[in-house]
Short mmCIF file of C-alpha atoms and ligand atoms in Angstrom, two decimals:
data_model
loop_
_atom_site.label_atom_id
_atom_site.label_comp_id
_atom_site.label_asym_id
_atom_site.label_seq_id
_atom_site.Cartn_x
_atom_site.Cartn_y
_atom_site.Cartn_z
CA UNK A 1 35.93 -1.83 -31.73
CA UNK A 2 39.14 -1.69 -29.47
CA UNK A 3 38.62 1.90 -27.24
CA UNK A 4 36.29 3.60 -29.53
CA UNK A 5 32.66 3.83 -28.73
CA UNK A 6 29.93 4.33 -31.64
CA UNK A 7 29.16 7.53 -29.66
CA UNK A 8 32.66 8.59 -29.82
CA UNK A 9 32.96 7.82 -33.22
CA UNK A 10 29.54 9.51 -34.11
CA UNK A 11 30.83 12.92 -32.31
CA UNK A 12 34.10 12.65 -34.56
CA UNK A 13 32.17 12.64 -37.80
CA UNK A 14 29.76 15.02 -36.92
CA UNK A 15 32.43 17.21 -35.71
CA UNK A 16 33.88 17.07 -39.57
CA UNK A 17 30.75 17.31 -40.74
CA UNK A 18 30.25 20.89 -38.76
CA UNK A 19 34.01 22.07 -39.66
CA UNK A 20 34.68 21.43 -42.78
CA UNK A 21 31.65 20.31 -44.47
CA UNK A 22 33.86 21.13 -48.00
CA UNK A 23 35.79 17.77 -47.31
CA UNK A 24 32.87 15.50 -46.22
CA UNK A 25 32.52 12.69 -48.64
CA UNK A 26 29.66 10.71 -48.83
CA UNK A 27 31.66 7.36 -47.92
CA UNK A 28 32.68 8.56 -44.66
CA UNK A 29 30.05 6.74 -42.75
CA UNK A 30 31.09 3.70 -44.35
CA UNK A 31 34.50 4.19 -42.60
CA UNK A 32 35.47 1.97 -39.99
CA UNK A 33 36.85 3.61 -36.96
CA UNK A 34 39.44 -0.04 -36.38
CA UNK A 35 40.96 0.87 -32.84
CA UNK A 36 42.41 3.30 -30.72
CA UNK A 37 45.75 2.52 -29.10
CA UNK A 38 48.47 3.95 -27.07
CA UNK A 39 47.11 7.10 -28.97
CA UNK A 40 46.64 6.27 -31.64
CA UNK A 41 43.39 6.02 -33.43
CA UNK A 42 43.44 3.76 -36.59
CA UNK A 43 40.63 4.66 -39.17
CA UNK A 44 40.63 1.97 -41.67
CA UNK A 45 39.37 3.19 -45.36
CA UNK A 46 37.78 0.82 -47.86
CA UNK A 47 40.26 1.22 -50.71
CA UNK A 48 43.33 2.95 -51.98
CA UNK A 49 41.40 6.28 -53.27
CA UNK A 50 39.62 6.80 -50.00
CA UNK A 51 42.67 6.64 -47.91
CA UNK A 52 44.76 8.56 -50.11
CA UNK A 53 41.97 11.20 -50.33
CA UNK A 54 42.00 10.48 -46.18
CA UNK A 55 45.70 11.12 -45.90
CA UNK A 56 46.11 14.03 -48.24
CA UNK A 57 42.95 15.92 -46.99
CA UNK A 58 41.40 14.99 -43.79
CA UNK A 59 44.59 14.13 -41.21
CA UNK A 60 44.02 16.95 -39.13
CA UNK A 61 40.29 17.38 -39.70
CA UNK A 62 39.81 13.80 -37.91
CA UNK A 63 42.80 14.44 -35.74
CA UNK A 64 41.02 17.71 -34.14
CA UNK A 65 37.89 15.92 -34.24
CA UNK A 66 39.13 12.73 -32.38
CA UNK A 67 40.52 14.93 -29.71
CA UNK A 68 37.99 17.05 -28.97
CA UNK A 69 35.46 13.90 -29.15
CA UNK A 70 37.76 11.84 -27.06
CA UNK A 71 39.35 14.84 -24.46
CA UNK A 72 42.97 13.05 -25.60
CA UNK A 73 45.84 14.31 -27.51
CA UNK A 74 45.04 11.28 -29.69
CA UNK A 75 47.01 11.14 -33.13
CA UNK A 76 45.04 9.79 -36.58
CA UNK A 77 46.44 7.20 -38.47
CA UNK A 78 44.04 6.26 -42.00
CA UNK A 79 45.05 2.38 -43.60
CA UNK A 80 43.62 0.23 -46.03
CA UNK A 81 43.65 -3.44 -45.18
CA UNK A 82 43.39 -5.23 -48.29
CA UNK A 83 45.89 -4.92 -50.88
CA UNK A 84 44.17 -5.40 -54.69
CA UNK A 85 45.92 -5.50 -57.77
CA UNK A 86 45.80 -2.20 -59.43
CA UNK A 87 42.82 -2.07 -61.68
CA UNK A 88 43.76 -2.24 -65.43
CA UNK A 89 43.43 0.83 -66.89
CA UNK A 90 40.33 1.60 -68.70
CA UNK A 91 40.26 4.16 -71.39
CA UNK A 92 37.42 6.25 -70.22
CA UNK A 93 38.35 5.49 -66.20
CA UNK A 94 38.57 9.39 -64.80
CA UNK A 95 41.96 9.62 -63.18
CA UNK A 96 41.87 10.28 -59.25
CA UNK A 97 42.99 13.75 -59.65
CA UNK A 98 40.65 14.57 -62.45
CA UNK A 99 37.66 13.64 -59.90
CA UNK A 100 39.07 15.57 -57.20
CA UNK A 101 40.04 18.76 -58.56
CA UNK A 102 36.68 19.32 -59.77
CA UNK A 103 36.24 21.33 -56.36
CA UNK A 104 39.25 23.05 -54.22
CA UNK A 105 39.06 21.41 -50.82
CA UNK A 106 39.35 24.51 -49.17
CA UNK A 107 38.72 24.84 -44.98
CA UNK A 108 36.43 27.76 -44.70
CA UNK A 109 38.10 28.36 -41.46
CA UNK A 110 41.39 29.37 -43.30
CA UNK A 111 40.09 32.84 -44.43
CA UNK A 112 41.94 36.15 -43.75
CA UNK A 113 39.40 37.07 -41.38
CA UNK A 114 40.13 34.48 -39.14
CA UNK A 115 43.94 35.20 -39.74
CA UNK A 116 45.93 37.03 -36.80
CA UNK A 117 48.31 39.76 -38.47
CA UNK A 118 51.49 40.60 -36.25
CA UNK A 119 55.30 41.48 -37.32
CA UNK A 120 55.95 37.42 -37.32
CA UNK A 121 53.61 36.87 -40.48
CA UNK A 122 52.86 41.24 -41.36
CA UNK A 123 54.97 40.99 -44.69
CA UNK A 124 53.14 37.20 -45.91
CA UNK A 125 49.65 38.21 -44.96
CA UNK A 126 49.84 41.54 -46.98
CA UNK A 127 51.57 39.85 -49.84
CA UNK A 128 48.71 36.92 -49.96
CA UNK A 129 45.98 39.78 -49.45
CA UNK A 130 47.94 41.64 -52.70
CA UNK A 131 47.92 38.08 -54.65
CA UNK A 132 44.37 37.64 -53.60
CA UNK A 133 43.15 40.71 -54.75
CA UNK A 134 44.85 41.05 -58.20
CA UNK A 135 46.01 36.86 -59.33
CA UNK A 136 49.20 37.16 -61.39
CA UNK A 137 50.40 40.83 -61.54
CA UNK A 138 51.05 41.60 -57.74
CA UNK A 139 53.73 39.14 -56.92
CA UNK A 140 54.66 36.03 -59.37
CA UNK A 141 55.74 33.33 -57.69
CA UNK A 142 54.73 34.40 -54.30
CA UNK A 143 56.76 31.66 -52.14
CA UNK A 144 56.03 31.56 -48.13
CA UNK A 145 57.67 30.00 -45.81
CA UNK A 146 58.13 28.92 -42.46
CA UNK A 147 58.65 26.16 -39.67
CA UNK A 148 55.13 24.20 -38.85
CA UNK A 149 52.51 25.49 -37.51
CA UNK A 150 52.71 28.92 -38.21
CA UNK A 151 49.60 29.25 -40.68
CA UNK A 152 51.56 28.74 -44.20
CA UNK A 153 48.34 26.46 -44.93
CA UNK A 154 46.25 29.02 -43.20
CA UNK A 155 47.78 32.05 -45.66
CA UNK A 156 47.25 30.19 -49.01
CA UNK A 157 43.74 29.02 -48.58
CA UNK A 158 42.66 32.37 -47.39
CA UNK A 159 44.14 33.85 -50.68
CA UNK A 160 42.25 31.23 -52.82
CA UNK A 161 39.15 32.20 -50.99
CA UNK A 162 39.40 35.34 -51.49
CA UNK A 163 40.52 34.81 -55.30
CA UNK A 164 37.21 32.78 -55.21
CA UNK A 165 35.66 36.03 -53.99
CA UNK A 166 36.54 38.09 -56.41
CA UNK A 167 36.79 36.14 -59.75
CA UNK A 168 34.52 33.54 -59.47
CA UNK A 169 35.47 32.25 -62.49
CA UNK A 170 39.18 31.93 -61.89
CA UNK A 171 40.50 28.06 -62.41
CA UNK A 172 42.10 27.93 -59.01
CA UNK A 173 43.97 24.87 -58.33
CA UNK A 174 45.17 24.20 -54.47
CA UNK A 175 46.97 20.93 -53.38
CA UNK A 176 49.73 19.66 -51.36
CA UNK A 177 53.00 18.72 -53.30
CA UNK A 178 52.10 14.85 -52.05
CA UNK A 179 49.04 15.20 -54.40
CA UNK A 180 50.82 16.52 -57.14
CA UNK A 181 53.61 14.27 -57.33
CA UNK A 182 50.98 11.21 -56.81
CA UNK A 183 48.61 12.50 -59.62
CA UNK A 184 52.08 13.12 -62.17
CA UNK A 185 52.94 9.43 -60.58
CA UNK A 186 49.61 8.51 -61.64
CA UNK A 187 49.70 9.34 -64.97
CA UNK A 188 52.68 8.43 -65.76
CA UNK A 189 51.99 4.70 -64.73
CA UNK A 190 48.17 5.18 -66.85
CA UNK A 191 50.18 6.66 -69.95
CA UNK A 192 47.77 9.64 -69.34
CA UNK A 193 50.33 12.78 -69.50
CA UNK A 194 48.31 15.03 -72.09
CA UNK A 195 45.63 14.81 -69.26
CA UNK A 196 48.14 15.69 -66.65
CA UNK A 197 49.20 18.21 -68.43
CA UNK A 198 46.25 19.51 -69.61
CA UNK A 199 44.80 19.63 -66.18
CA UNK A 200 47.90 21.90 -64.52
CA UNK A 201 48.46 24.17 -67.71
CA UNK A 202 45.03 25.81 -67.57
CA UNK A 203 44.59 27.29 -64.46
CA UNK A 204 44.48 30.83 -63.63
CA UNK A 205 46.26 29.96 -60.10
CA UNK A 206 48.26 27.08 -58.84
CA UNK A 207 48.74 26.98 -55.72
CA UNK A 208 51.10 24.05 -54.17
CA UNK A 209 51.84 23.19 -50.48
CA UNK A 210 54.89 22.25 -48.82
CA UNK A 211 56.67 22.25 -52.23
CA UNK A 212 59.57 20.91 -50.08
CA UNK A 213 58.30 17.73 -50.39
CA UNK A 214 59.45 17.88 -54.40
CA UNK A 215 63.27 17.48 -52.64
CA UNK A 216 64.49 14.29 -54.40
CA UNK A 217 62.07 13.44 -56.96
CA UNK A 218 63.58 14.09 -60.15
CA UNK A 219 60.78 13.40 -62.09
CA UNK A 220 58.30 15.14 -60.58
CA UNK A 221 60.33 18.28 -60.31
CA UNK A 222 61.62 18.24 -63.86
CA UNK A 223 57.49 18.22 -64.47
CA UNK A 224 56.72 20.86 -62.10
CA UNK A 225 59.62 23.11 -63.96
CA UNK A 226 57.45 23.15 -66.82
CA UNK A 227 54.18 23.41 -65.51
CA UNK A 228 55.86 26.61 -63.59
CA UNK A 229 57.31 27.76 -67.03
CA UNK A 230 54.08 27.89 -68.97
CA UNK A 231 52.40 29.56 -66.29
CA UNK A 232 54.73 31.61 -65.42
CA UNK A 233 54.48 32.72 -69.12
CA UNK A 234 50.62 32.91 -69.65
CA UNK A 235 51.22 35.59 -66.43
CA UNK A 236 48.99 33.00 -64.21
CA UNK A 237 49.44 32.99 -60.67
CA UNK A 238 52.02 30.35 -58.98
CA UNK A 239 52.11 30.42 -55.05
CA UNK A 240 54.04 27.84 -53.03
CA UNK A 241 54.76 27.91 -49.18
CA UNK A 242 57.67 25.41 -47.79
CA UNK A 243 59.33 24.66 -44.24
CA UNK A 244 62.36 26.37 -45.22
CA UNK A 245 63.50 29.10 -47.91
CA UNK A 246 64.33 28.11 -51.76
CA UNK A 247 67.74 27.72 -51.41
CA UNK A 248 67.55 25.51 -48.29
CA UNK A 249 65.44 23.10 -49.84
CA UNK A 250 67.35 19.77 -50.03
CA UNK A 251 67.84 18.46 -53.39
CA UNK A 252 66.31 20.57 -55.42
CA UNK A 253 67.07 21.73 -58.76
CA UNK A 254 68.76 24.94 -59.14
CA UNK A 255 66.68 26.14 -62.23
CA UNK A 256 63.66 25.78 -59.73
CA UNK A 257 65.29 27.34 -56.59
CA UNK A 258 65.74 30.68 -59.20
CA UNK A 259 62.19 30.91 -59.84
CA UNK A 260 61.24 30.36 -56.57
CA UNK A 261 62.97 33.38 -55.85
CA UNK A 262 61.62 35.19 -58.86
CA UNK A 263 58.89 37.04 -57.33
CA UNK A 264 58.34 37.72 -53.71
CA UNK A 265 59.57 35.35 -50.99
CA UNK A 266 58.18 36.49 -47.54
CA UNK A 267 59.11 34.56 -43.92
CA UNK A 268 57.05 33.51 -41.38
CA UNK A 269 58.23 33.90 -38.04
CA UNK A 270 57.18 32.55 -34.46
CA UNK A 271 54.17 34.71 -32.94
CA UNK A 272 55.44 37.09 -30.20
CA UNK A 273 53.43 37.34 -27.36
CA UNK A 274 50.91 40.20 -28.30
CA UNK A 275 50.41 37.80 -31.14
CA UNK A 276 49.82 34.45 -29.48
CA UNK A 277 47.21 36.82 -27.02
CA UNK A 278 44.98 37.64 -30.45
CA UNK A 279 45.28 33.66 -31.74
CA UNK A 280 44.07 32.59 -28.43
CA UNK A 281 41.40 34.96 -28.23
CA UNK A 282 40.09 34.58 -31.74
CA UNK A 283 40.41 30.97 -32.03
CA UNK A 284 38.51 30.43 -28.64
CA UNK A 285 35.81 33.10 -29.77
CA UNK A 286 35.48 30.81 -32.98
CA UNK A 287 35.12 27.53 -30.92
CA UNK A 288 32.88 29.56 -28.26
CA UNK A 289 34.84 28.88 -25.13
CA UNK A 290 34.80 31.40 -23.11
CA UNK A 291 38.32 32.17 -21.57
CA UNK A 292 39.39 34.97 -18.80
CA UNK A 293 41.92 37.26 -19.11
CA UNK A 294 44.39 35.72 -16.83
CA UNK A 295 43.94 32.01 -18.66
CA UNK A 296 44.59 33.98 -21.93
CA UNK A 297 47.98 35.20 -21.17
CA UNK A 298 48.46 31.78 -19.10
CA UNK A 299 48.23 29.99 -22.40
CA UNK A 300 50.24 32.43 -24.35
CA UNK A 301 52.88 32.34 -21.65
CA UNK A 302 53.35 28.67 -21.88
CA UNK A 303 53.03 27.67 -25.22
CA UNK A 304 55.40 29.87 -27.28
CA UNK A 305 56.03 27.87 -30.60
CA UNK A 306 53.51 28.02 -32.84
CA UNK A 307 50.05 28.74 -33.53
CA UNK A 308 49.10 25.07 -34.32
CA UNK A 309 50.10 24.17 -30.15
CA UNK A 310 48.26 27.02 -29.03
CA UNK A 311 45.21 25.01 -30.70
CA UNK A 312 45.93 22.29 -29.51
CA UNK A 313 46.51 23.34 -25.91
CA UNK A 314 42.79 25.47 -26.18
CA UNK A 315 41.34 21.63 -27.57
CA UNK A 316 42.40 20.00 -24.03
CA UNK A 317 41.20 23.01 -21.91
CA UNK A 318 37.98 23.17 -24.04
CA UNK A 319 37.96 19.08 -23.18
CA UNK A 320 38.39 19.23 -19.81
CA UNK A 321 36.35 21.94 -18.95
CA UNK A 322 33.28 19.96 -20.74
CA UNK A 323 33.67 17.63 -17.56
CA UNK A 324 33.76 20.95 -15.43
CA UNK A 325 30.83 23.05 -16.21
CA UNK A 326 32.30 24.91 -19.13
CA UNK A 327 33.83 26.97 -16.96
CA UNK A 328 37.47 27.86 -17.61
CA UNK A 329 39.94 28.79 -14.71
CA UNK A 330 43.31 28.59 -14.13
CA UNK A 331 43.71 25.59 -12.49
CA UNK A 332 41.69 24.00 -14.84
CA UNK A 333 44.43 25.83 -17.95
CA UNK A 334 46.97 24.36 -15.19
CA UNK A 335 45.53 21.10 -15.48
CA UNK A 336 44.74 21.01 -19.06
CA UNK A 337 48.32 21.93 -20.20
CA UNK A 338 49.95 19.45 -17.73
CA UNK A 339 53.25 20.06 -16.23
CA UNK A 340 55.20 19.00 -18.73
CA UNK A 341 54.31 22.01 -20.91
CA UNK A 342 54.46 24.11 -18.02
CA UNK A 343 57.97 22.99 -17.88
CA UNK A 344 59.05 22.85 -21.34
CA UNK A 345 57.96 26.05 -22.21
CA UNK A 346 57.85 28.35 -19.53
CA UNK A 347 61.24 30.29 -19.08
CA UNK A 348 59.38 33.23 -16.21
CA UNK A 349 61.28 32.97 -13.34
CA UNK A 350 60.28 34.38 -9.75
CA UNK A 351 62.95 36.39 -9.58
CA UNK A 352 62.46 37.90 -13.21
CA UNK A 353 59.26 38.63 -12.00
CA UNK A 354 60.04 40.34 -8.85
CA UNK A 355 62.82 42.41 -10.48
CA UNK A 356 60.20 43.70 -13.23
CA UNK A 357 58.06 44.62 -10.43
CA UNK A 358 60.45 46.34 -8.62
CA UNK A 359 62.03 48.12 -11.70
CA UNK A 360 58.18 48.98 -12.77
CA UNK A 361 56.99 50.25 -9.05
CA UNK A 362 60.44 51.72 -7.81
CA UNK A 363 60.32 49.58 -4.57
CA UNK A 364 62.81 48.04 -3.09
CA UNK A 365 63.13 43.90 -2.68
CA UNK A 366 63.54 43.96 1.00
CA UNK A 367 60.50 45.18 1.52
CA UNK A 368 58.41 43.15 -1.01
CA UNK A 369 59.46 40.29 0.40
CA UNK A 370 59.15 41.96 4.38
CA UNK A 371 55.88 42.06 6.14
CA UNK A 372 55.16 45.90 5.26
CA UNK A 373 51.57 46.17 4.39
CA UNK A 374 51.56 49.75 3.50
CA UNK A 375 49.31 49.72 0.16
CA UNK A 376 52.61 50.94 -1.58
CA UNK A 377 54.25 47.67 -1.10
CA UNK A 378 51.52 45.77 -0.90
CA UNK A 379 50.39 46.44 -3.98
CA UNK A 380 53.24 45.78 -6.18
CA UNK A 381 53.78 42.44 -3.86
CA UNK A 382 50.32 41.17 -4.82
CA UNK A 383 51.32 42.08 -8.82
CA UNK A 384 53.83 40.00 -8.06
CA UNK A 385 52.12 37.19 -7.11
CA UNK A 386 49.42 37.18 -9.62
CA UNK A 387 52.43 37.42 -12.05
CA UNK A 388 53.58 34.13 -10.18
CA UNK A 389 50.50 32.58 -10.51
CA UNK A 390 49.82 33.47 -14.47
CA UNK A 391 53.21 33.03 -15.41
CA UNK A 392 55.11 30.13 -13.55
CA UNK A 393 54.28 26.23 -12.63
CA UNK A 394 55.04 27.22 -8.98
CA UNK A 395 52.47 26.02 -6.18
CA UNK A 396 50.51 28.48 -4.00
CA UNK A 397 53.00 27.87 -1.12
CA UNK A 398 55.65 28.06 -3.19
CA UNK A 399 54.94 31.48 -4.41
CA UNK A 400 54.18 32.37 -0.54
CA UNK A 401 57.39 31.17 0.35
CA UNK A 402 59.13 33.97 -2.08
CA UNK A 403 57.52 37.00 0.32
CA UNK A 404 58.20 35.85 3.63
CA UNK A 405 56.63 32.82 4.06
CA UNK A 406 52.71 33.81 3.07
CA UNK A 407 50.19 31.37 3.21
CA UNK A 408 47.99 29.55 0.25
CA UNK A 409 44.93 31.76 0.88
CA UNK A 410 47.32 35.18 0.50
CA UNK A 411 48.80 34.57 -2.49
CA UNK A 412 45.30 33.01 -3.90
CA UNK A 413 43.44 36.05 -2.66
CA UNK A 414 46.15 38.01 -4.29
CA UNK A 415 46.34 36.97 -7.87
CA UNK A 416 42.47 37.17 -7.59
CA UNK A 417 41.88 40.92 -6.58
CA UNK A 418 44.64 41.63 -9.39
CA UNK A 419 42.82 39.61 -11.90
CA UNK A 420 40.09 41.60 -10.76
CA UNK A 421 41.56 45.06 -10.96
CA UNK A 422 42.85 44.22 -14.01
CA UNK A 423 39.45 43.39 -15.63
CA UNK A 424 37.68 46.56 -14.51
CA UNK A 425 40.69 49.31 -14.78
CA UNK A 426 42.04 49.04 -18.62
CA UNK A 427 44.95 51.69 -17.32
CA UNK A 428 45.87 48.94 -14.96
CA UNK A 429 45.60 46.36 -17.34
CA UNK A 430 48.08 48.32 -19.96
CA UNK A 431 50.90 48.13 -17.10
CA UNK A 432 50.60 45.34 -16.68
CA UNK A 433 50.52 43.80 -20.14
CA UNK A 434 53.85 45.82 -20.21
CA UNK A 435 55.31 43.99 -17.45
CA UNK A 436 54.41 40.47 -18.80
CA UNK A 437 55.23 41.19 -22.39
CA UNK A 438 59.29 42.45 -20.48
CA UNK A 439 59.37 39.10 -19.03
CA UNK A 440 58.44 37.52 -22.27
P1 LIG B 1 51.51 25.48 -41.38
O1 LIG B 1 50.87 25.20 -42.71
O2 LIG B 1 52.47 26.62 -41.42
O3 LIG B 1 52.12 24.27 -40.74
P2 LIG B 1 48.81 25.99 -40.60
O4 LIG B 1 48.40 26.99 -41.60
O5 LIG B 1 48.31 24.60 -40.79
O6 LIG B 1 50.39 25.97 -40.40
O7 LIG B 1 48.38 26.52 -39.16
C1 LIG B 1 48.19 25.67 -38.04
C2 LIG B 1 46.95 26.10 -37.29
O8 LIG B 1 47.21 27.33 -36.67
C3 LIG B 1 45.77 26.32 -38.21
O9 LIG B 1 44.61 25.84 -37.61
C4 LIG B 1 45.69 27.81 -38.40
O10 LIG B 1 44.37 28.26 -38.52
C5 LIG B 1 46.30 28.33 -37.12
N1 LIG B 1 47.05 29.56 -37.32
C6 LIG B 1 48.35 29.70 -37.66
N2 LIG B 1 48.71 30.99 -37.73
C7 LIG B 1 47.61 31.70 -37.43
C8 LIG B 1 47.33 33.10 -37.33
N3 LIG B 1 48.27 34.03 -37.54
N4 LIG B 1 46.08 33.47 -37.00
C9 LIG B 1 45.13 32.54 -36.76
N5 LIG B 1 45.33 31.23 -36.83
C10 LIG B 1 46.55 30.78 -37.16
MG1 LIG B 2 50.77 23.44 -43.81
#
């Protein structure tokens, strides 16, 4: 093995087994874990049907696992080496899709509970909760949708699980649009269609992924137009989520962009800041890493896209500080990010911060940045600085050098009786959540 050790490798299994034991297949030990390269790790799968299952299923499963095994933002990459004729087809052969539909591979992480609710994703979340609750008569289609990352995925597994929930016995049917069009593929080439159809037709939900992905493939969609109509007529649920809105989607039929917007379409926006504070806090709570305050609002500061980087930036501080103790501080979050996310990211200036400040304490510039050290300057300067600290890539020094030339150990001693303050006095803290969230 090229880069991987079996210890490695171990960790990344047993860290799908502990995640998301609903997608653990027996065969997975007989996987072989081929290389890891330039970042990328190269799982190689014994045939076709394992690394489709691999590809559909398990990308970011393995892909969390290999990074928190390895402490690298490693990507996953599954391949089958040898090619084999296709297998003639056997009458009584089950068809791959028959075999896996038999159980919804479902994260249990993706449940509502886990779900942060804010005015980017409000509207979605209490539509899926509505759909959840009552399949079929709340909203019908309900179609979500929204750039990557933003917990479309999230949203429609939490309303199967909570369909689960509350009719057990509801047919529930959840896949990505890749498995659909590969099973309709499928059955096409196996001259199986009445299973096909069979299969879709009699569900009491259907519930299809990134339904973008139907852009171009005539077949498939004219297929999925009457799967939709049926249900749509036996009053069965339909949800679909997609990277963009119905009418955006490339190359889609018309007939289908009008029922997409038949029921209820709801947006997804980018979490604001308040928002990215609750997914950092609830995600590291789930993966038991203990973060402070100021690390918290560190992260949200810097990563402002989506939900799925704010994971990913919480997997390398949760690497990193394995080598460390377990114990989180800034400069670890500092170190952990890197400076290129510090950079890309983070639009807080100094001088933003030092107008909030003033605007916030009514003091005047001058004198933050003069040698007064009555407390009410000196208060509002050392805001300042821990404000520097949380909120920008600049050095200790560099911070210094913005109020007359301080040294490392002020500003350091600074941002640490603020961080201090602002654990003990929740008053305090409310401020200054305020004056972050303005500089936001
Ligand atoms: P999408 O399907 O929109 O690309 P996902 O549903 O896969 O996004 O979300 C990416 C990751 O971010 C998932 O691990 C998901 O749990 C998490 N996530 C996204 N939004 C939220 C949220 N509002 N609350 C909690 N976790 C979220
Ligand atoms: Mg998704």
């Amino acid at each position: 093995m090229d880069g991987v050790s079996n210890t490695v490798w171990a960790d990344i299994l047993a860290h799908v087994r502990i995640h998301y034991p609903d997608l653990v297949r027996g065969w997975f030990s007989q996987l072989n874990p081929a290389r890891l390269e330039r970042g990328v790790f190269e799982i190689q799968a014994a045939n076709d049907s394992q690394q489709r299952y691999l590809s559909d299923h398990c990308l970011r499963p393995f892909t969390e696992a290999a990074q928190a095994a390895t402490g690298r933002l490693v990507t996953v990459r599954f391949y089958q080496l040898e090619y084999r004729e296709p297998p003639e087809p056997q009458p009584h052969a089950p068809l791959a899709f028959e075999e896996e539909t038999d159980h919804i591979l479902l994260s249990p992480l993706y449940t509502f509970e886990q779900f942060v609710t804010g005015p980017c994703n409000r509207l979605a979340h209490a539509a899926c909760v509505a759909v959840g609750e009552s399949p079929g008569r709340a909203y019908n289609p309900l179609f979500i949708h929204g750039s990557v990352g933003l917990g479309k995925t999230h949203l429609l597994q939490a309303t199967c699980h909570r369909v689960r929930e509350a009719f057990p016995e509801a047919q529930i049917l959840y896949l990505s649009c890749e498995s659909f069009t590969n099973h309709f593929i499928e059955a096409v080439e196996r001259g199986a269609m009445h299973t096909f159809r069979y299969r879709y037709r009699h569900v009491d939900v259907l519930v299809i992924d990134d339904i973008q992905f139907l852009a171009a493939r005539e077949r498939s969609q004219e297929e999925f137009f009457h799967t939709f109509n049926t249900l749509y007529q036996l009053q069965k649920q339909i949800i679909l989520s997609a990277d963009c809105p119905p009418t955006e989607i490339p190359s889609v039929e018309d007939r289908l962009v009008s029922r997409f917007n038949w029921g209820l379409v709801a947006r997804i926006d980018a979490p604001c800041f308040d928002t990215r504070i609750a997914i950092i806090r609830k995600k590291a709570k789930a993966t038991g890493l203990a973060l402070p305050d100021e690390v918290v609002h560190f992260v949200a500061s810097c990563i402002t896209s989506n939900a799925r980087e704010l994971e990913g930036a919480l997997l390398n501080i949760h690497a990193l500080a394995a080598q460390h103790d377990g114990q989180v501080e800034l400069d670890l979050a500092r170190q952990a990010l890197g400076e290129e996310a510090l950079t890309q990211h983070n639009p807080v200036s100094i001088p933003a911060i030092l107008e909030a400040v003033t605007k916030h304490y009514g003091v005047r510039l001058a004198d933050l940045q003069s040698r007064k050290r009555s407390k009410s300057i000196a208060f509002p300067r050392q805001v300042c600085m821990y404000l520097a600290r949380t909120l920008t890539k600049h050095s200790l020094e560099e911070i210094g050098g913005y109020f007359g030339g301080r040294d490392h150990s002020t500003v350091l001693h600074a941002a640490r009786s603020i961080a201090r303050l602002r654990d003990e006095d929740p008053q305090f803290r409310n401020a200054l959540d305020t004056i972050s969230r303005s500089l936001q």
